[in-house]
Tab-separated table of C-alpha atoms and ligand atoms in Angstrom:
chain	number	residue	atom	x	y	z
A	1	GLU	CA	78.877	117.074	191.975
A	2	VAL	CA	81.782	118.316	189.881
A	3	LEU	CA	81.201	122.026	190.049
A	4	GLU	CA	81.442	124.097	193.240
A	5	GLU	CA	78.570	126.333	192.272
A	6	ARG	CA	76.333	126.465	189.283
A	7	ASP	CA	77.947	129.632	187.981
A	8	LEU	CA	80.410	130.928	185.411
A	9	ALA	CA	83.393	131.168	187.804
A	10	SER	CA	82.960	127.533	188.767
A	11	VAL	CA	82.787	126.540	185.116
A	12	ALA	CA	86.025	128.367	184.431
A	13	LYS	CA	87.746	126.853	187.404
A	14	TYR	CA	86.697	123.393	186.243
A	15	MET	CA	87.943	124.095	182.752
A	16	LYS	CA	91.387	125.011	184.143
A	17	SER	CA	91.566	121.779	186.113
A	18	PRO	CA	93.222	118.570	184.744
A	19	GLU	CA	89.800	116.779	185.058
A	20	CYS	CA	88.425	118.782	182.116
A	21	ARG	CA	90.076	117.404	178.996
A	22	ARG	CA	87.316	116.693	176.441
A	23	VAL	CA	85.041	119.632	175.777
A	24	PHE	CA	82.057	119.324	173.394
A	25	VAL	CA	80.188	122.266	171.916
A	26	MET	CA	76.724	122.420	170.432
A	27	LEU	CA	75.793	125.569	168.447
A	28	GLY	CA	72.657	127.021	166.985
A	29	ALA	CA	71.556	130.110	165.081
A	30	GLY	CA	71.912	132.351	168.165
A	31	VAL	CA	75.727	132.293	167.822
A	32	SER	CA	75.434	133.989	164.411
A	33	THR	CA	72.809	136.668	165.042
A	34	ALA	CA	75.531	139.099	166.028
A	35	ALA	CA	77.115	138.446	162.588
A	36	GLY	CA	73.835	139.751	161.051
A	37	ILE	CA	72.220	136.345	160.220
A	38	PRO	CA	68.708	136.023	161.689
A	39	ASP	CA	67.889	132.971	163.808
A	40	PHE	CA	64.708	130.933	163.114
A	41	ARG	CA	62.383	131.197	166.098
A	42	SER	CA	62.990	134.503	167.892
A	43	PRO	CA	59.641	136.340	167.744
A	44	GLY	CA	59.795	139.282	165.342
A	45	THR	CA	63.426	138.937	164.176
A	46	GLY	CA	63.547	135.201	163.414
A	47	LEU	CA	63.351	133.937	159.852
A	48	TYR	CA	60.111	132.055	160.523
A	49	SER	CA	58.226	135.218	161.383
A	50	ASN	CA	59.474	137.008	158.271
A	51	LEU	CA	58.591	134.713	155.394
A	52	GLN	CA	55.151	136.078	154.570
A	53	ARG	CA	56.431	137.373	151.201
A	54	LEU	CA	57.276	133.818	150.152
A	55	ASN	CA	53.626	132.703	150.353
A	56	LEU	CA	54.428	129.457	152.164
A	57	PRO	CA	51.699	127.281	153.615
A	58	TYR	CA	53.648	127.411	156.907
A	59	PRO	CA	57.213	128.728	157.564
A	60	GLU	CA	59.081	125.428	157.951
A	61	ALA	CA	57.948	124.394	154.443
A	62	VAL	CA	60.884	126.455	153.053
A	63	PHE	CA	63.158	123.734	154.461
A	64	GLU	CA	60.971	120.712	153.703
A	65	ILE	CA	62.191	118.397	151.024
A	66	ASN	CA	58.688	117.530	149.700
A	67	TYR	CA	57.762	121.137	149.449
A	68	PHE	CA	61.030	121.948	147.646
A	69	ARG	CA	60.296	119.348	144.972
A	70	GLN	CA	57.028	121.112	144.194
A	71	ASN	CA	58.278	124.659	144.574
A	72	PRO	CA	61.944	125.472	145.018
A	73	VAL	CA	61.460	129.278	144.561
A	74	PRO	CA	61.063	130.184	148.292
A	75	PHE	CA	64.231	128.269	149.236
A	76	TYR	CA	66.212	129.880	146.443
A	77	THR	CA	64.981	133.327	147.504
A	78	LEU	CA	66.044	132.697	151.110
A	79	ALA	CA	69.357	131.075	150.040
A	80	ARG	CA	70.383	134.383	148.470
A	81	GLU	CA	70.137	136.105	151.842
A	82	LEU	CA	71.884	133.313	153.726
A	83	TYR	CA	74.605	132.539	151.205
A	84	PRO	CA	77.985	132.383	152.955
A	85	GLY	CA	80.722	134.805	152.131
A	86	GLN	CA	79.071	137.974	153.289
A	87	PHE	CA	79.348	137.443	157.010
A	88	ARG	CA	82.186	137.405	159.572
A	89	PRO	CA	82.553	135.152	162.624
A	90	THR	CA	81.474	136.351	166.037
A	91	LEU	CA	83.332	136.378	169.377
A	92	THR	CA	81.524	133.133	170.166
A	93	HIS	CA	82.923	131.389	167.093
A	94	THR	CA	86.354	132.646	168.063
A	95	PHE	CA	85.871	131.200	171.567
A	96	VAL	CA	85.399	127.727	169.989
A	97	LYS	CA	88.667	128.213	168.123
A	98	LEU	CA	90.340	129.036	171.496
A	99	LEU	CA	89.056	125.798	172.895
A	100	ALA	CA	90.767	124.053	170.016
A	101	ASP	CA	93.952	126.039	170.447
A	102	HIS	CA	94.005	125.072	174.149
A	103	ARG	CA	93.564	121.397	173.149
A	104	LEU	CA	90.227	121.225	174.922
A	105	LEU	CA	87.879	120.906	172.020
A	106	ASP	CA	86.860	117.359	171.077
A	107	THR	CA	83.960	118.196	168.723
A	108	CYS	CA	81.865	121.204	167.807
A	109	PHE	CA	78.439	120.018	166.648
A	110	THR	CA	76.705	122.854	164.822
A	111	GLN	CA	73.257	123.200	163.360
A	112	ASN	CA	74.390	126.254	161.390
A	113	ILE	CA	74.957	126.304	157.681
A	114	ASP	CA	76.876	129.539	157.610
A	115	THR	CA	80.355	127.941	157.890
A	116	LEU	CA	81.421	130.624	160.363
A	117	GLU	CA	83.057	127.965	162.642
A	118	ARG	CA	85.507	127.211	159.770
A	119	GLN	CA	86.052	130.898	159.017
A	120	ALA	CA	86.938	131.517	162.685
A	121	GLY	CA	89.700	128.911	162.325
A	122	VAL	CA	88.141	125.935	164.186
A	123	PRO	CA	89.886	122.881	162.569
A	124	GLY	CA	87.626	121.221	160.028
A	125	ASP	CA	88.060	117.747	161.572
A	126	ARG	CA	86.607	119.093	164.851
A	127	ILE	CA	83.444	120.489	163.252
A	128	VAL	CA	80.302	118.405	162.597
A	129	GLU	CA	77.917	120.434	160.362
A	130	ALA	CA	74.896	118.410	161.453
A	131	HIS	CA	72.503	120.220	159.143
A	132	GLY	CA	74.971	120.307	156.225
A	133	SER	CA	76.187	123.375	154.440
A	134	PHE	CA	76.388	125.280	151.163
A	135	ALA	CA	79.712	123.660	150.408
A	136	SER	CA	78.303	121.115	147.909
A	137	GLN	CA	75.085	120.514	146.066
A	138	HIS	CA	73.170	117.631	144.436
A	139	CYS	CA	70.151	116.979	142.173
A	140	VAL	CA	67.250	115.986	144.530
A	141	ASP	CA	66.101	113.358	142.038
A	142	CYS	CA	69.110	111.497	140.509
A	143	LYS	CA	71.556	112.727	143.237
A	144	ALA	CA	74.152	113.854	140.657
A	145	SER	CA	76.565	116.371	142.142
A	146	PHE	CA	77.000	119.901	140.777
A	147	ASP	CA	79.718	122.461	140.792
A	148	GLY	CA	79.527	125.363	143.211
A	149	ALA	CA	79.790	128.038	140.539
A	150	ALA	CA	76.487	127.069	138.899
A	151	MET	CA	74.795	126.955	142.290
A	152	LYS	CA	76.113	130.332	143.261
A	153	ARG	CA	74.950	131.829	139.982
A	154	GLY	CA	71.480	130.271	140.445
A	155	VAL	CA	71.185	131.626	143.951
A	156	GLU	CA	72.330	135.081	142.877
A	157	THR	CA	70.023	135.366	139.860
A	158	GLY	CA	67.031	133.376	141.246
A	159	ASP	CA	67.207	130.992	138.239
A	160	ILE	CA	66.441	127.588	139.643
A	161	VAL	CA	69.356	125.240	138.882
A	162	LYS	CA	68.163	122.064	137.062
A	163	CYS	CA	70.004	118.838	136.573
A	164	GLY	CA	71.352	118.386	133.014
A	165	ASP	CA	70.697	114.665	133.136
A	166	CYS	CA	67.195	114.319	134.602
A	167	GLY	CA	65.821	117.818	134.959
A	168	GLY	CA	65.472	117.548	138.755
A	169	PHE	CA	66.035	120.587	140.943
A	170	VAL	CA	69.518	121.081	142.365
A	171	LYS	CA	69.749	121.875	146.110
A	172	PRO	CA	72.691	122.736	148.357
A	173	ASP	CA	73.547	119.917	150.786
A	174	ILE	CA	71.673	121.546	153.637
A	175	VAL	CA	69.706	118.996	155.606
A	176	PHE	CA	65.998	119.671	155.058
A	177	PHE	CA	63.179	118.351	157.207
A	178	GLY	CA	62.550	114.854	155.849
A	179	GLU	CA	66.242	114.155	155.070
A	180	SER	CA	68.804	112.263	157.132
A	181	LEU	CA	71.746	113.848	158.851
A	182	PRO	CA	75.216	113.371	157.329
A	183	PRO	CA	77.220	110.189	158.242
A	184	VAL	CA	79.824	112.183	160.124
A	185	PHE	CA	77.159	113.170	162.636
A	186	HIS	CA	76.401	109.528	163.445
A	187	GLN	CA	80.141	108.739	163.526
A	188	LYS	CA	80.928	111.415	166.050
A	189	VAL	CA	77.910	111.136	168.328
A	190	PRO	CA	79.223	108.233	170.436
A	191	ARG	CA	82.181	110.336	171.518
A	192	LEU	CA	79.830	112.291	173.751
A	193	ARG	CA	79.851	109.405	176.197
A	194	ALA	CA	83.419	110.391	177.124
A	195	ALA	CA	82.624	114.125	177.517
A	196	ASP	CA	84.069	116.102	180.527
A	197	LEU	CA	82.115	119.228	179.606
A	198	LEU	CA	79.279	120.140	177.259
A	199	ILE	CA	78.728	123.827	176.249
A	200	VAL	CA	75.504	124.538	174.382
A	201	ILE	CA	75.197	127.979	172.786
A	202	GLY	CA	72.440	129.892	170.918
A	203	THR	CA	69.928	127.214	170.240
A	204	SER	CA	66.251	126.652	171.197
A	205	LEU	CA	66.941	122.856	171.234
A	206	THR	CA	63.737	122.148	169.385
A	207	VAL	CA	64.946	120.180	166.367
A	208	HIS	CA	65.822	116.485	166.736
A	209	PRO	CA	67.918	114.480	166.657
A	210	PHE	CA	70.353	117.311	167.273
A	211	ALA	CA	68.633	118.463	170.415
A	212	SER	CA	68.764	115.074	172.031
A	213	LEU	CA	72.627	115.076	172.022
A	214	THR	CA	72.418	116.939	175.356
A	215	SER	CA	71.239	113.758	177.087
A	216	LEU	CA	74.102	111.652	175.833
A	217	VAL	CA	76.890	113.023	178.014
A	218	PRO	CA	77.546	111.095	181.240
A	219	ALA	CA	75.699	112.013	184.445
A	220	GLY	CA	78.851	113.529	186.001
A	221	CYS	CA	79.549	115.754	182.983
A	222	PRO	CA	78.710	119.439	183.638
A	223	ARG	CA	76.389	120.931	180.979
A	224	VAL	CA	76.473	124.634	180.323
A	225	LEU	CA	73.725	126.516	178.411
A	226	ILE	CA	74.600	129.942	177.091
A	227	ASN	CA	71.401	131.412	175.542
A	228	MET	CA	68.967	134.299	175.571
A	229	ASP	CA	66.183	131.952	176.799
A	230	PRO	CA	66.095	128.700	178.758
A	231	ALA	CA	66.080	125.654	176.515
A	232	GLY	CA	65.852	121.842	176.611
A	233	ASP	CA	66.036	120.095	180.024
A	234	PHE	CA	68.793	122.288	181.361
A	235	GLY	CA	68.477	122.596	185.103
A	236	THR	CA	67.436	119.004	185.676
A	237	ARG	CA	71.000	117.768	186.384
A	238	ALA	CA	73.041	118.634	189.433
A	239	ASP	CA	75.863	120.094	187.327
A	240	ASP	CA	73.773	122.023	184.877
A	241	VAL	CA	74.664	125.740	184.559
A	242	THR	CA	72.353	128.111	182.679
A	243	LEU	CA	73.861	131.452	181.728
A	244	LEU	CA	71.191	133.696	180.145
A	245	GLY	CA	72.011	136.677	177.947
A	246	ARG	CA	73.856	137.509	174.715
A	247	CYS	CA	76.367	134.793	174.032
A	248	ASP	CA	79.189	137.134	172.993
A	249	ALA	CA	79.028	138.962	176.355
A	250	ILE	CA	78.858	135.749	178.353
A	251	VAL	CA	81.706	134.180	176.366
A	252	ARG	CA	83.837	137.289	177.011
A	253	ASP	CA	83.199	136.996	180.793
A	254	LEU	CA	84.102	133.279	180.616
A	255	CYS	CA	87.298	134.020	178.731
A	256	ARG	CA	88.228	136.727	181.295
A	257	GLU	CA	87.831	134.118	184.060
A	258	LEU	CA	89.970	131.700	182.059
A	259	GLY	CA	92.667	134.327	181.431
A	260	TRP	CA	91.958	134.183	177.722
A	261	GLU	CA	90.410	137.602	177.116
A	262	ALA	CA	93.419	139.184	175.377
A	263	GLU	CA	93.765	136.121	173.189
A	264	LEU	CA	90.041	136.313	172.326
A	265	ASP	CA	90.329	139.889	171.131
A	266	ARG	CA	93.528	139.192	169.187
A	267	GLU	CA	92.064	136.168	167.398
A	268	TRP	CA	88.711	137.879	166.726
A	269	GLY	CA	90.453	140.949	165.263
A	270	LYS	CA	92.402	138.897	162.720
B	1	LIG	P1	66.318	128.904	166.867
B	1	LIG	O1	65.986	130.134	166.139
B	1	LIG	O2	65.280	127.908	167.069
B	1	LIG	O3	66.886	129.260	168.367
B	1	LIG	C1	67.935	130.202	168.490
B	1	LIG	C2	68.057	130.422	169.973
B	1	LIG	O4	69.169	131.364	170.144
B	1	LIG	C3	66.857	131.059	170.677
B	1	LIG	O5	66.718	130.404	171.879
B	1	LIG	C4	67.344	132.545	170.904
B	1	LIG	O6	66.819	133.066	172.121
B	1	LIG	C5	68.787	132.369	171.028
B	1	LIG	N1	69.642	133.553	170.665
B	1	LIG	C6	69.418	134.450	169.617
B	1	LIG	N2	70.392	135.397	169.609
B	1	LIG	C7	71.191	135.137	170.651
B	1	LIG	C8	72.369	135.714	171.216
B	1	LIG	N3	72.967	136.832	170.626
B	1	LIG	N4	72.920	135.149	172.262
B	1	LIG	C9	72.399	134.060	172.849
B	1	LIG	N5	71.316	133.459	172.436
B	1	LIG	C10	70.714	133.940	171.336
B	1	LIG	O7	67.587	128.307	166.101
B	1	LIG	P2	68.174	126.823	166.226
B	1	LIG	O8	68.025	126.249	167.585
B	1	LIG	O9	69.584	126.905	165.707
B	1	LIG	O10	67.113	123.491	160.798
B	1	LIG	O11	67.300	126.113	165.132
B	1	LIG	C11	67.441	124.728	164.945
B	1	LIG	C12	67.134	124.364	163.534
B	1	LIG	O12	65.788	124.762	163.192
B	1	LIG	C13	67.953	124.955	162.477
B	1	LIG	O13	69.233	124.319	162.254
B	1	LIG	C14	67.128	124.894	161.240
B	1	LIG	C15	65.781	125.291	161.818
B	1	LIG	O14	64.685	124.781	161.190
B	1	LIG	C16	66.919	123.205	159.507
B	1	LIG	O15	66.681	124.073	158.739
B	1	LIG	C17	67.028	121.740	159.159
């Protein structure tokens, strides 16, 4: 076993040791709830329990490509609320930036489409937006690309953007159920085999293939879950550490142990 105990202090001690060089991070919607963006599956507050007004056959349909082709209105309605630009990064996003500043971060795999990792200053080449983002958009039929201004206007006004060439609906390059993940995801995944530490934050680990990344790190690589609720198969390996609670509070405790707390506050306040 690599860690002395399965606790936060032992994780911090390991992170300060020369053995811990390549840290990987996996993020989900729970890291952005403190920024005011709802997650998907938390009962009551999650997006999937608040979509009645959209008259969907079932909540996930809003992110299904076949449903979108029939009826893009629910997605456009939701996109207005989720559109980036109105939110600011959380302490947890800033923690990922500190990992990069301390030359520990290999790759941050995120399921989030809010681009808050970038806004927090995590270098772009260290981020894998596994479920895409609002940064670009294409026609779902002929795949022609569209400029962001038209998309933004469409999302703001609720007017569905249609392709000038073929009349197909235009959709931001968010990965819907039924679509493949971006090539950069598949390029970066093999790096996990050389991981010294995996930190998973704010995800229910229910959507694959993303969730299965946790099994790709080597047997001797400690895995840390920071989440409100247990998730995935955490606890089944000798060096698994589960830290339950609000991620911003736990990340602050971890930074204190690392001697990074002042830096965390300074960076977050910028
Ligand atoms: P979920 O909503 O499934 O899970 C969020 C997790 O974060 C839950 O386990 C919460 O308990 C936890 N959580 C919420 N707030 C937290 C906080 N402040 N601190 C710590 N934990 C907190 O969201 P994801 O796992 O990200 O995909 O969902 C995965 C994918 O499902 C999304 O990327 C999206 C969705 O359908 C697509 O749309 C393709």
